Amino acid sequence: MILKLNVTLHYRLSEPMDLLLQIEAADLADQRVRSAEIWTSDVAHFSRVTADDGIGERIWIHAEGDFSCTYLAEIAVDRPALDISALSQTPLHLLPGETIRHLMPSHYCPSEQFHAFVDAEFGNLAGGARIAAMRDWIESAFSYVPGSSHAQTTALDSFAQRQGVCRDFAHVLVTLARASSIPARFVSVYAPDMTPQDFHAVAEVYLEGSWHLIDPTGMADADTMARIGVGSDASSVAFLTSFGSMDLINQSVSVTRQA
């Protein structure tokens, strides 16, 4: 499947400042970048750095005044749609080193507070079967309510309120997986069929020796997503981080599919 991406950003900066941009789809074995172009308004600095877990890149920018950016790409996604419930859990002592930090609590995913809940609610299940049950529980128990959360909302807040947006759904699934001793990370992706279209957030869990994408909102399938970046939680994969104040002028994301 081919995804065609068209992203535009336009912000007004209050003063000269540094920006950290992460909007380009990563070039990976299961998603190849067929073509890509990115343009920005005049900036004083533009340089690339490796993103978390070596997936994708971030771009350092120093700019002032109005900052705008356009990104166009075609991504070939070649990823099977697996039955996550059939996958087994990797024993902790066999986990590779790079997965271990994704077992640990993070700022938005306080997994140490959920051990009793996952044992009580999902204790009869293990591995992928537990992850599938958690995904289904979140999708059915939570309401997708735009504007119901903010930048400081944690998985604990979302769990108590039973509502949120894709960011919050992903945080809850990551948190419950980590509380079950399954490595899990937060993933920013492009996905078609989103209404309205925007950057999307999902989870990725480590089972049977590899990472597997899961969308607890139920809006996107694993074989239709293109990863942008991964991290411990949303703080690691913001599409634009500003080191100063700025105002949004315009932003649009278009993701269309070709057979």
Tab-separated table of N, CA and C in Angstrom, residues 144-150 163-165 168:
chain	number	residue	atom	x	y	z
A	144	TYR	N	-13.778	9.011	22.927
A	144	TYR	CA	-12.866	9.896	22.200
A	144	TYR	C	-13.501	11.282	22.173
A	145	VAL	N	-12.926	12.208	22.957
A	145	VAL	CA	-13.525	13.530	23.124
A	145	VAL	C	-12.456	14.604	22.869
A	146	PRO	N	-12.437	15.200	21.667
A	146	PRO	CA	-11.474	16.269	21.395
A	146	PRO	C	-11.608	17.400	22.410
A	147	GLY	N	-10.475	17.889	22.881
A	147	GLY	CA	-10.466	18.981	23.849
A	147	GLY	C	-10.608	18.556	25.288
A	148	SER	N	-10.730	17.248	25.537
A	148	SER	CA	-10.940	16.778	26.908
A	148	SER	C	-9.646	16.623	27.688
A	149	SER	N	-8.505	16.752	27.026
A	149	SER	CA	-7.218	16.639	27.698
A	149	SER	C	-6.310	17.772	27.238
A	150	HIS	N	-5.156	17.856	27.881
A	150	HIS	CA	-4.211	18.912	27.537
A	150	HIS	C	-2.799	18.346	27.621
A	163	GLN	N	-11.791	9.250	29.201
A	163	GLN	CA	-11.946	9.959	27.942
A	163	GLN	C	-10.627	10.594	27.549
A	164	GLY	N	-10.537	11.005	26.310
A	164	GLY	CA	-9.319	11.640	25.825
A	164	GLY	C	-9.276	11.619	24.317
A	165	VAL	N	-8.078	11.829	23.764
A	165	VAL	CA	-7.834	11.754	22.329
A	165	VAL	C	-6.783	10.673	22.093
A	168	ASP	N	-3.947	10.206	24.501
A	168	ASP	CA	-4.306	9.674	25.814
A	168	ASP	C	-4.584	8.175	25.750
